[in-house]
Structure formats: structure tokens, C-alpha cells
Amino acid sequence: MAALAAVAKKVWSARRLLVLVLTPLVLLPVIFALPPKEGRCLFVILLMAVYWCVEALPLAVTALLPVIFFPFMGILPSNKVCSQYFLDTHFLFLSGLIMASAIEEWNLHRRIALKVLMFVGIQPARLILGMMVTTSFLSMWLSNTASTAMMLPIANAILKSLFGQKEARKDLSKEIEENAAAAQRNGLPTVPTEMQFFASTEDKDCPDEVEAPLDLQADSKKEEEYRKNIWKGFLISIPYSASIGGTATLTGTPPNLILLGQLNSFFPQCDLVNFGSWFIFAFPLMILFLLVGWLWISFLYGGITLRGWRKKKSEFRASAEDRARAVIREEFQNLGPIKFAEQAVFILFCMFAILLFSRDPKFIPGWASFFTPGFLSDAVTGVSIVTILFFFPSQKPSLKWWFDFKAPNRETEPLLTWKKAQKTVPWNIILLLGGGFAMAKGCEESGLSSWIGGQLHLLENVSPMLAVLLITMVIAFFTEFASNTAATIIFLPVLAELAIRLRVNPLYMMIPGTVGCSYAFMLPVSTAPNSIAFASGHLMVKDMVRTGLLMNLMGVLLLNLAINTWAQTIFQLGTFPDWASIHLANITALPPP
């Protein structure tokens, strides 16, 4: 028995290597079961899907496999494969990341966060709402991981001021290391400056222990339970709202950009999805989901109860809320008056959002109509604005300096240096996007897309509305165990072909599939934000499963509501478009391999 246990431990230790070696052997029959070119392409795609799901290799390394396999197996020449790794979509994503770097560099995100928390009020339910609104807004522009890593220490400081240190005996420096490690395991950047700032201020700002008055000691057990629930509610709301907020903008999360890239690959004539049209569709959905999610989290963790509205607040809770209000106000005052650099970054950020939204919003002519049609894209807009960050001065220019020959002749620092941008941009995600686009290109040119479409004939009699509901349900639960980026890459080509087979607008299938990949709330391993929140040590897996199960279901239902109501007009989903007919004609006209 001991020998068997030792062997099992060794197998578990070598599991990644075993998956790496055995998976190609297991998948080998696929090459011979299909027509030659389609079989080879499906072999590569299934191999990548398995590697992504079990992380046998780093996600970005798996994304590079098409560069090796497609040319060797005669699926695509190397120049066509490699060109997929830096497309127009990558530049849009890169411009969003650079803008986020500038916001983080000048602490504009912390000023926004503290201002929102001061505005919403200090009662626990309101604070949870403030946390969710702030995190979701930040994750529309920053990465979901960076938003979570920034907001968790703020929540920690507020909670300690509410309840003292009783729930937070663990040294904060250890929590910082765990949060950073959780983010690094997912290959995404954290925001260490936030952690360090609050680590240095929390101890002096918050009392070590707050003793409850004598008349409350009889209810100490209830108070203890109340503390634990509020603490969990705060911590669990942050990663959830980061995932929800990332869906609201095209640059907010990688799956949205994968949709854009795969649309450009499969349906080049489709111009319905851009920053403006996506925002009009996804922002109301985000608001609805945030509101419903806030009600659920607040009800589940004691922030809101049916009796709570009429129940008189205890002295202990009232004094705790006063302390939390003082902490937030003091942290905001510590930021000092708004700096010139913060004002400049805020103005450029507003220009970035407004110009992306108004380039071609579809319901009215955008500013791009003044230029040559088809020449300007969201990538051009984004890169144009973020380029200004690298030369615009971070100190207010002075005309007197030119005439004062005794003034120091120092070169003015720009709002953002390339060194800082290079450090904060997650280049692995850019490679991951490229791997998805290369996979889509291989599916298209090998004929695998048409073969998949042919196998879906059994679904021809299924109602499109029911198909979308089932698809989003399956994807939302699948992405609990796999990277949302990898899940999007795997499912979108299949959904495109399913839509063609059902003779419905491909966007009707592909948009819910894309957004559904971001609705992963049940497990710590589902997303990087979930991992970071779980690493704080105050959440258990059962807390995330209990809360996340209903969040998943509510997200799927709200997504289906959106795609069958206002999205119909925005993306013209009621018709089978010409650009889909062209794709259908192209794949049916492919010569036999």
C-alpha cells in the first residue's frame, strides 16, 4: 500500500510532463479519422485545448504551437501564421494597457476609488456597492487582475477600521505576497504600489482591537458572525465585479478582443462590432448584473436583510462605521491636492474613451466618416492618444523658465516612460490572443470550419433562442475550470459555424459565447481575481461556490435577456447578413484537399 501511495505521488508530481507526452499519442487517430488537412488542423486544436485546460505548458507557450505545427503539417505557411500574432486588434489591446499604466503610475485610480467610497456612504451594504461600482469601472479600463489587486487592500483597511484587527491577525505583508503569487501564477501583473501603501498606513490608522461595550457582550456571537459575513461580502464582491466590469468595453478583457479578431478572420466584411457599438450593448448589461449581484451578495452576507431596514443600529456598529468613514476621508486627504499629471492623464483618458466611442457608433455617423472609409480603426484611435503620454510633460510647463537663465536645466519627465509601460504590459496575453487568431485562421483555410458545420446538422431544428441559452450555460460552467481566454478561442469557431448552419446572424451566437466566458464566479482557480481574493485567507471554497453558482445563473439569464432585446437593434441580429452569406459561399466553394 505504501508503494502504491509513493507511485501515485510520483505520477502526480510528473502529471504535467505526462500530459505533455501522452496527449499527442492519444489524439493521433484524429489525423486519420478526418480528411487529411482538416484532421491535421483538428489535431493541433485539440492538443492546444488540452494543454490550455490542464496548463501542461504556460498558456502563452501553448499559444505559440501553431507557429510550429501549422507549417510542418502543411496547414498554413509560416508567414500567414506569424502575421496573426500582431494584428490590428493587438494594437487596440496594447493602447488600453498603456493607458491603464499611466492611470496607475499617477494613482488616479486610487483617487477615483476613495472618492466613490466617500460618496456612497459607510453602511456595509453601501460600501459593498461602492466597492463593486469602483472595481467594475476600473476593470473597464485596467486589467481585471490589477483592479482586484488595487481594491483588496482598500477593502482590508476599511474592514479593519470597522471591526478592528480581530479578523485580520495575519500579517499584511504575508497577504501581499500571497496576492502577488496568486496573480503571478496566472501570468498577470499586480499593483504592488497599492499593497505597499496600505501596508504602511493600516497599522497606524486602525486600532489594534476594538472592545465591544458591556451591554453587547451577550450578543458577541451574533456580532462575530456579522463581522465574518461582512468581511466575506467585501472580499467576494471585488473579484466578481472586476469580471463583470471587464465585459463592458472591448478592451476590458481578452475574450472581447478575441471575438473582434475572429470576426475579422471569419467575416472580414462584418463591421458591426467596434468600441462604440460594444459599449452600448455591454454597459447596460454590466449595470444590471452589478445591481442584481450586489443585492445577492448583500442579502447573503448580512448587508441587507428584510428586517435590517427597520432594525436599530447598535452603538458598536455605529462607532465602527464612524471609524471607517474617518479612515476613508484620511486616506483621500493623504493623496493631497490633485496634481497636474493626474489632471493631464484624466483628460487624455476621457479623450481616449470618447474618441473610441464616437469613431463609428453606428446609430449616428462618427468622426471617422470625415476620413477615407475603411482606413481608420479603433486601434488607430487608441494608439494616437496613448502616444501623447510619452511626450506630454508631467509638470506644469512654465513660460518663465525660458527667460530665467538661472533656472535648472532639467529634462521634463513625460507622463509615462516606456520602461514603466514595458514592465506593466502583460505580453503573455498578447501572445495568447495571437494563438487564438492563428487557430481561427487555420480552421478557415484548412476547411475544418466547413467540416464542423457539416457535423452540426442535428441542431438545425433547435430554436436559436434555446441554443444560445444552452451554449452560454455550458460555456459559463466550462470556463470555471479553464482559462476564459482559452475557452473563447476554442468555442468561437464552433459557434460561428453553428450560426451558419442555423441560418442566424453569427453575432447572435458569438457575442453571448464571448461574454459567457467572463462569467466564472464559482471557484478560486476560475479567474486571476478569484485567486487573489481567495489568497487573502478569509474566504473558503464553499463560500465562492455558494455565491458563485447563482451569480453564474443570473449572468446567463441576463445575457440572454440582453441578446434578445436591445442587442437585436444594435447588431442587426434579426437578419442573416450578406457578410455571413459570403462566408458560407466561400467555404462551400473550397476545393477538395
XYZ file of C-alpha atoms in Angstrom:
593
model
C 0.000 0.000 0.000
C 2.854 2.358 0.855
C 4.493 1.584 -2.501
C 1.243 2.346 -4.319
C 0.949 5.663 -2.495
C 4.550 6.532 -3.390
C 3.911 5.753 -7.078
C 0.741 7.861 -7.028
C 2.684 10.791 -5.573
C 5.354 10.474 -8.272
C 2.720 10.320 -11.024
C 1.036 13.404 -9.576
C 4.369 15.242 -9.422
C 5.039 14.415 -13.073
C 1.441 14.972 -14.244
C 2.244 17.936 -16.493
C 5.051 16.084 -18.235
C 2.852 13.009 -18.681
C 0.036 15.089 -20.193
C 2.578 16.799 -22.426
C 3.863 13.494 -23.812
C 0.737 11.304 -23.804
C -1.819 13.762 -25.233
C -0.351 13.800 -28.789
C -0.314 9.978 -28.787
C -3.944 9.765 -27.621
C -5.059 12.326 -30.235
C -3.121 10.715 -33.113
C -6.172 8.810 -34.512
C -7.878 12.163 -35.172
C -5.455 12.767 -38.054
C -6.627 9.614 -39.850
C -10.331 9.830 -38.956
C -10.936 13.052 -40.917
C -9.957 14.292 -44.377
C -6.172 14.915 -44.303
C -5.950 18.701 -43.911
C -8.964 19.016 -41.606
C -7.702 16.120 -39.476
C -4.273 17.671 -39.013
C -5.791 21.024 -38.070
C -8.212 19.433 -35.587
C -5.298 17.513 -34.038
C -3.433 20.774 -33.350
C -6.549 22.494 -31.977
C -7.453 19.622 -29.635
C -3.831 19.399 -28.486
C -3.819 23.119 -27.650
C -7.210 22.836 -25.928
C -5.955 20.055 -23.636
C -2.710 21.886 -22.867
C -4.644 25.073 -22.087
C -7.171 23.315 -19.842
C -4.586 21.447 -17.756
C -1.797 24.055 -18.173
C 0.730 21.432 -19.234
C 2.688 24.372 -20.652
C 2.377 28.061 -19.796
C -0.662 29.456 -21.616
C 1.436 31.788 -23.776
C 3.787 28.956 -24.810
C 0.818 26.787 -25.838
C -0.398 29.742 -27.918
C 2.850 29.537 -29.914
C 2.253 25.921 -31.031
C 0.585 26.946 -34.341
C 3.895 28.552 -35.347
C 5.466 25.078 -35.076
C 2.705 22.710 -36.165
C 0.835 24.570 -38.915
C 3.840 24.947 -41.278
C 5.243 21.455 -40.533
C 1.856 19.796 -41.087
C 1.069 21.722 -44.267
C -1.883 23.625 -42.815
C -0.609 27.211 -43.211
C 2.690 28.729 -44.391
C 4.745 30.403 -41.674
C 4.231 33.942 -42.983
C 0.437 33.566 -42.649
C 0.707 32.037 -39.165
C 3.177 34.545 -37.729
C 1.267 37.548 -39.055
C -1.663 36.575 -36.786
C 0.368 37.367 -33.664
C 0.295 41.149 -34.072
C -2.875 42.285 -35.782
C -4.919 45.462 -35.622
C -6.711 44.033 -32.564
C -3.425 43.675 -30.687
C -2.733 47.394 -31.080
C -6.155 48.243 -29.640
C -5.429 45.985 -26.658
C -1.932 47.437 -26.264
C -3.244 51.013 -26.276
C -5.703 50.141 -23.487
C -2.921 48.587 -21.405
C -0.663 51.616 -21.851
C -3.455 53.972 -20.791
C -4.013 51.792 -17.719
C -0.279 52.026 -16.916
C -0.476 55.832 -16.901
C -3.536 55.790 -14.633
C -1.720 53.505 -12.180
C 1.533 55.499 -12.407
C -0.130 58.659 -11.059
C -2.527 56.965 -8.594
C -5.560 58.340 -10.399
C -7.326 55.021 -9.820
C -6.926 55.304 -6.035
C -8.288 58.846 -6.008
C -11.328 57.692 -8.012
C -11.853 54.690 -5.719
C -11.723 56.670 -2.469
C -13.947 59.425 -3.883
C -16.626 56.893 -4.851
C -16.470 55.255 -1.399
C -16.874 58.660 0.263
C -19.901 59.329 -1.934
C -21.835 56.053 -1.454
C -21.764 56.080 2.354
C -20.277 53.844 5.005
C -23.008 51.308 5.870
C -21.788 47.814 4.900
C -24.323 47.307 2.091
C -23.487 50.717 0.642
C -19.770 50.085 0.973
C -20.146 46.779 -0.881
C -21.999 48.681 -3.608
C -19.236 51.288 -3.673
C -16.582 48.584 -3.927
C -18.427 46.884 -6.774
C -19.087 50.076 -8.730
C -15.499 51.268 -8.346
C -13.911 47.916 -9.194
C -16.130 47.399 -12.227
C -15.393 50.908 -13.530
C -11.653 50.411 -13.105
C -11.721 46.979 -14.740
C -13.372 48.516 -17.819
C -10.000 50.161 -18.494
C -7.425 48.337 -16.342
C -6.956 44.581 -16.316
C -9.328 42.670 -14.034
C -6.330 41.461 -12.028
C -4.895 44.947 -11.476
C -8.317 46.282 -10.410
C -8.714 43.476 -7.880
C -5.182 43.829 -6.536
C -5.736 47.559 -6.078
C -9.144 47.350 -4.378
C -8.450 44.498 -1.930
C -6.066 46.495 0.322
C -8.577 49.368 0.378
C -11.274 46.923 1.481
C -8.879 45.498 4.066
C -8.199 48.935 5.562
C -11.920 49.761 5.767
C -12.773 46.415 7.331
C -10.086 46.798 9.974
C -11.453 50.206 10.873
C -14.969 48.736 11.074
C -14.119 45.693 13.170
C -10.599 46.171 14.493
C -7.872 43.600 13.930
C -9.742 40.582 15.292
C -10.486 39.254 11.815
C -7.103 40.186 10.439
C -4.425 38.712 12.650
C -2.493 37.543 9.618
C 0.352 39.884 8.872
C -0.451 42.081 5.881
C 2.947 41.551 4.313
C 2.144 37.850 4.077
C -1.160 38.694 2.429
C 0.642 40.911 -0.076
C 2.987 38.066 -1.007
C 0.082 35.637 -1.375
C -1.892 38.054 -3.551
C 1.106 38.708 -5.760
C 1.847 34.987 -6.032
C -1.780 34.265 -6.983
C -1.599 36.835 -9.755
C 1.795 35.638 -10.986
C 0.537 32.044 -11.198
C -1.954 33.356 -13.727
C 0.752 35.254 -15.580
C -0.827 38.647 -14.979
C 0.508 41.851 -13.420
C -0.394 43.064 -9.963
C -0.320 46.556 -8.472
C 2.290 46.313 -5.724
C 2.247 50.044 -5.002
C -1.270 49.750 -3.577
C -0.316 46.872 -1.316
C 2.770 48.659 -0.037
C 0.855 51.885 0.579
C -1.806 50.271 2.718
C 0.689 48.023 4.474
C 2.469 51.138 5.672
C -0.675 53.027 6.732
C -3.074 50.454 8.114
C -1.292 49.715 11.349
C -1.082 53.329 12.397
C -4.559 54.253 11.181
C -6.515 51.402 12.757
C -6.751 50.440 16.412
C -5.312 47.055 17.278
C -8.516 45.891 18.940
C -11.912 47.374 19.484
C -13.710 46.223 22.607
C -17.477 45.943 22.380
C -19.435 47.723 25.137
C -20.528 45.548 28.084
C -24.184 45.566 27.076
C -23.255 43.892 23.779
C -21.226 41.037 25.223
C -24.290 38.797 25.412
C -24.656 39.169 21.658
C -20.958 38.689 20.959
C -21.583 35.527 18.972
C -24.001 37.305 16.660
C -21.586 40.200 16.294
C -18.790 37.760 15.452
C -20.940 36.112 12.781
C -21.890 39.539 11.454
C -18.216 40.515 11.216
C -17.295 37.360 9.328
C -20.159 37.735 6.864
C -19.451 41.385 6.128
C -15.764 40.572 5.660
C -16.605 37.804 3.192
C -19.104 40.027 1.392
C -16.488 42.720 0.865
C -13.808 40.333 -0.373
C -16.035 38.298 -2.665
C -17.665 41.348 -4.276
C -14.365 42.706 -5.611
C -13.276 39.877 -7.963
C -16.871 39.345 -9.112
C -17.329 42.995 -10.050
C -13.923 43.011 -11.784
C -15.050 40.135 -14.020
C -18.393 41.838 -14.710
C -16.821 45.248 -15.402
C -14.294 43.829 -17.852
C -17.112 42.839 -20.212
C -18.344 46.437 -20.657
C -15.600 47.617 -23.025
C -13.937 45.973 -25.978
C -10.516 46.403 -24.345
C -11.681 45.384 -20.856
C -10.869 41.678 -21.125
C -9.087 39.451 -23.705
C -12.180 37.398 -24.752
C -13.803 40.549 -26.175
C -10.764 41.191 -28.349
C -10.652 37.553 -29.440
C -14.211 37.974 -30.709
C -13.153 41.042 -32.699
C -10.111 39.249 -34.136
C -12.035 36.111 -35.089
C -14.772 38.181 -36.714
C -12.088 39.873 -38.814
C -10.769 36.435 -39.775
C -14.047 34.610 -40.491
C -16.185 37.545 -41.639
C -13.950 40.374 -42.931
C -16.952 42.313 -44.247
C -18.589 42.500 -40.796
C -18.089 45.980 -39.341
C -20.829 45.938 -36.697
C -18.585 45.305 -33.678
C -16.410 48.208 -32.571
C -15.739 50.016 -29.319
C -18.862 52.181 -29.513
C -21.405 49.519 -30.517
C -19.997 47.072 -27.956
C -20.217 49.656 -25.182
C -23.860 50.448 -25.990
C -24.663 46.735 -25.748
C -22.475 45.684 -22.813
C -22.637 48.680 -20.455
C -26.378 48.354 -19.630
C -25.823 44.605 -19.153
C -22.976 45.350 -16.745
C -25.156 47.784 -14.739
C -27.999 45.259 -14.483
C -25.687 42.436 -13.435
C -23.905 44.628 -10.872
C -27.215 45.630 -9.304
C -28.520 42.056 -9.116
C -25.132 40.782 -7.901
C -24.971 43.461 -5.206
C -28.440 42.538 -3.924
C -27.489 38.850 -3.824
C -24.126 39.381 -2.064
C -25.596 41.888 0.402
C -28.514 39.581 1.232
C -26.276 36.518 1.560
C -23.654 38.128 3.796
C -25.818 40.244 6.080
C -25.514 43.652 4.493
C -29.204 43.635 3.591
C -31.982 41.738 5.379
C -35.736 42.143 5.271
C -35.687 43.080 8.953
C -32.490 45.100 8.677
C -34.220 48.184 7.324
C -36.279 48.544 10.492
C -33.695 47.307 12.972
C -31.977 49.931 15.108
C -28.231 50.109 14.644
C -26.154 49.142 17.679
C -23.716 51.604 19.254
C -20.843 49.308 18.366
C -21.732 49.241 14.673
C -22.368 52.985 14.575
C -18.952 53.755 16.097
C -17.281 51.266 13.750
C -18.856 52.971 10.749
C -17.654 56.356 12.020
C -14.103 54.990 12.207
C -14.330 53.595 8.674
C -15.596 56.944 7.387
C -12.652 58.662 9.061
C -10.172 56.195 7.517
C -11.503 56.756 4.000
C -11.511 60.522 4.448
C -7.963 60.498 5.850
C -6.640 58.295 3.027
C -8.197 60.656 0.492
C -6.654 63.673 2.222
C -3.264 61.934 2.262
C -3.334 61.985 -1.541
C -3.095 65.766 -1.324
C -4.417 68.182 -3.925
C -4.784 66.794 -7.412
C -1.539 67.055 -9.345
C -1.022 68.438 -12.838
C -0.036 64.967 -14.063
C -3.259 63.432 -12.686
C -5.319 66.110 -14.435
C -3.467 65.507 -17.703
C -3.899 61.730 -17.524
C -7.592 62.132 -16.668
C -8.165 64.420 -19.669
C -6.302 62.045 -22.002
C -8.245 59.106 -20.550
C -11.540 60.909 -21.257
C -10.375 61.677 -24.791
C -9.389 58.022 -25.215
C -12.856 56.791 -24.188
C -14.849 59.454 -26.055
C -12.927 59.130 -29.333
C -13.152 55.333 -29.278
C -16.870 55.501 -28.568
C -17.646 58.138 -31.196
C -15.455 56.828 -34.049
C -18.302 54.827 -35.584
C -21.161 54.336 -33.093
C -23.480 53.052 -35.885
C -26.634 54.860 -34.718
C -25.166 58.193 -35.913
C -22.219 58.984 -38.226
C -18.962 59.036 -36.277
C -15.955 61.300 -36.704
C -14.236 58.629 -38.820
C -16.707 59.479 -41.629
C -14.610 62.617 -42.303
C -11.689 60.422 -43.406
C -11.164 57.806 -46.097
C -13.666 54.975 -45.468
C -12.105 51.801 -44.111
C -8.763 53.389 -43.222
C -9.359 54.207 -39.542
C -9.990 51.611 -36.842
C -10.222 51.623 -33.034
C -6.532 50.651 -32.942
C -5.546 53.866 -34.764
C -7.603 55.909 -32.305
C -6.161 54.216 -29.232
C -2.523 54.384 -30.309
C -2.909 58.059 -31.325
C -3.992 59.053 -27.811
C -1.569 56.917 -25.780
C 1.392 58.160 -27.844
C 0.805 61.583 -26.254
C 1.550 60.062 -22.833
C 5.188 59.527 -23.808
C 5.965 63.184 -24.521
C 3.401 65.268 -22.614
C 5.130 66.784 -19.531
C 4.225 65.554 -16.057
C 4.989 69.000 -14.559
C 3.052 72.126 -15.478
C 5.001 73.980 -18.197
C 6.192 77.470 -17.276
C 6.844 80.252 -19.756
C 9.108 81.958 -17.204
C 11.556 79.051 -17.371
C 12.570 80.031 -20.911
C 13.629 83.515 -19.750
C 15.160 82.565 -16.406
C 18.753 81.600 -17.243
C 19.467 80.643 -13.634
C 16.680 78.056 -13.519
C 17.883 74.416 -13.514
C 18.029 72.899 -16.987
C 16.445 69.551 -16.307
C 14.676 67.499 -18.922
C 10.951 67.279 -18.176
C 9.662 63.827 -17.284
C 6.766 62.677 -19.507
C 3.508 61.316 -18.094
C 4.689 57.778 -18.864
C 8.076 56.290 -19.695
C 8.490 53.307 -21.987
C 10.336 51.478 -19.209
C 7.242 51.672 -16.986
C 4.887 50.688 -19.804
C 7.086 47.759 -20.790
C 7.093 46.458 -17.224
C 3.300 46.591 -16.757
C 2.070 45.292 -20.134
C 1.234 41.544 -19.930
C 2.952 40.421 -23.119
C 1.842 36.838 -22.499
C -1.778 37.858 -23.107
C -0.783 39.393 -26.444
C 0.740 36.043 -27.447
C -2.389 34.279 -26.211
C -4.549 36.483 -28.422
C -2.238 35.725 -31.348
C -2.556 31.992 -30.742
C -6.338 32.301 -30.898
C -6.224 34.237 -34.157
C -3.760 31.747 -35.677
C -6.074 28.901 -34.654
C -9.057 30.627 -36.293
C -7.066 31.230 -39.483
C -6.027 27.569 -39.582
C -9.665 26.438 -39.146
C -10.757 28.647 -42.007
C -8.052 27.818 -44.548
C -7.858 24.091 -43.821
C -11.584 23.625 -44.347
C -12.100 22.478 -40.760
C -14.746 25.195 -40.255
C -16.917 23.775 -43.044
C -16.377 20.218 -41.759
C -17.522 21.265 -38.251
C -20.544 22.961 -39.811
C -21.424 19.727 -41.567
C -21.395 17.802 -38.289
C -23.871 20.213 -36.692
C -26.809 19.255 -38.912
C -28.523 17.575 -35.935
C -29.002 21.014 -34.379
C -30.800 22.501 -37.378
C -34.222 22.046 -35.743
C -33.191 23.624 -32.425
C -34.643 27.052 -31.686
C -31.844 29.675 -31.891
C -33.007 31.209 -28.598
C -32.780 27.847 -26.831
C -29.420 27.154 -28.483
C -27.997 30.442 -27.147
C -29.276 29.701 -23.634
C -27.705 26.230 -23.624
C -24.452 27.499 -25.160
C -23.973 30.283 -22.607
C -24.788 27.875 -19.772
C -22.222 25.323 -20.968
C -19.528 27.941 -21.590
C -20.069 29.683 -18.232
C -19.533 26.403 -16.388
C -16.721 25.208 -18.670
C -14.718 28.358 -18.008
C -14.822 27.610 -14.262
C -12.101 25.045 -14.950
C -10.321 26.588 -17.962
C -8.853 29.975 -18.833
C -11.571 32.295 -20.128
C -9.256 33.329 -22.958
C -8.632 29.712 -23.955
C -12.351 28.900 -23.709
C -13.176 31.782 -26.056
C -10.571 30.647 -28.570
C -11.926 27.093 -28.500
C -15.652 27.843 -28.701
C -15.966 30.810 -31.093
C -15.150 28.952 -34.350
C -17.710 26.275 -33.449
C -20.344 28.912 -32.617
C -19.706 30.713 -35.914
C -20.327 27.515 -37.868
C -23.367 26.627 -35.749
C -24.904 30.020 -36.546
C -24.283 29.498 -40.272
C -25.925 26.063 -40.035
C -28.965 27.522 -38.221
C -29.110 30.432 -40.711
C -28.962 33.056 -37.975
C -26.672 36.044 -37.606
C -23.305 34.667 -36.334
C -23.127 37.527 -33.809
C -26.255 36.100 -32.160
C -24.196 33.074 -31.131
C -20.702 34.532 -30.840
C -21.445 37.534 -28.589
C -23.158 35.517 -25.804
C -20.405 32.894 -26.063
C -17.773 35.599 -25.605
C -19.412 37.339 -22.645
C -20.276 33.989 -21.031
C -16.548 33.169 -20.883
C -16.112 36.025 -18.391
C -18.855 34.749 -16.065
C -16.703 32.456 -13.920
C -17.538 33.004 -10.249
C -17.621 29.620 -8.513
C -14.017 28.547 -7.948
C -10.766 30.237 -6.851
C -8.987 28.852 -9.934
C -11.607 30.185 -12.370
C -10.015 33.625 -12.804
C -6.994 35.520 -11.539
C -9.193 37.958 -9.499
C -10.866 34.997 -7.769
C -7.435 33.567 -6.919
C -6.221 36.844 -5.432
C -9.327 37.285 -3.260
C -9.133 33.666 -2.093
C -5.446 34.104 -1.199
C -6.453 36.673 1.444
C -7.332 33.714 3.683
C -10.817 34.944 4.689
C -12.765 33.026 2.034
C -13.419 29.319 1.749
C -14.177 27.386 -1.435
C -17.727 26.718 -0.222
C -18.295 30.494 0.101
C -17.333 31.035 -3.536
C -19.372 28.050 -4.763
C -22.468 29.089 -2.807
C -22.291 32.682 -4.017
C -20.923 31.991 -7.485
C -23.478 29.354 -8.540
C -26.353 31.828 -8.505
C -24.095 34.536 -9.969
C -23.398 32.223 -12.921
C -27.097 31.516 -13.440
C -28.102 35.184 -13.095
C -25.358 36.194 -15.534
C -26.520 33.675 -18.141
C -30.165 34.768 -17.836
C -29.336 38.498 -18.022
C -27.042 37.873 -21.001
C -29.849 36.066 -22.830
C -32.214 38.909 -21.989
C -29.750 41.413 -23.472
C -29.040 39.463 -26.676
C -32.781 39.029 -27.346
C -33.768 42.655 -26.662
C -31.571 45.734 -27.161
C -28.727 43.830 -28.877
C -31.115 42.949 -31.719
C -31.166 46.573 -32.882
C -27.518 47.396 -32.154
C -26.056 44.439 -34.096
C -28.964 43.867 -36.546
C -29.413 40.326 -35.256
C -32.838 39.789 -36.789
C -31.493 39.036 -40.273
C -28.995 36.659 -41.854
C -26.447 39.217 -43.128
C -24.742 39.357 -46.523
C -21.294 39.031 -44.951
C -22.323 35.674 -43.441
C -23.673 34.550 -46.833
C -20.332 35.406 -48.428
C -18.530 33.265 -45.831
C -20.962 30.401 -46.476
C -20.330 30.649 -50.206
C -16.560 30.700 -49.675
C -16.406 27.578 -47.508
C -18.726 25.600 -49.766
C -16.608 26.587 -52.746
C -13.348 25.338 -51.164
C -11.583 22.823 -53.422
C -11.253 19.286 -52.049
C -7.921 18.726 -50.238
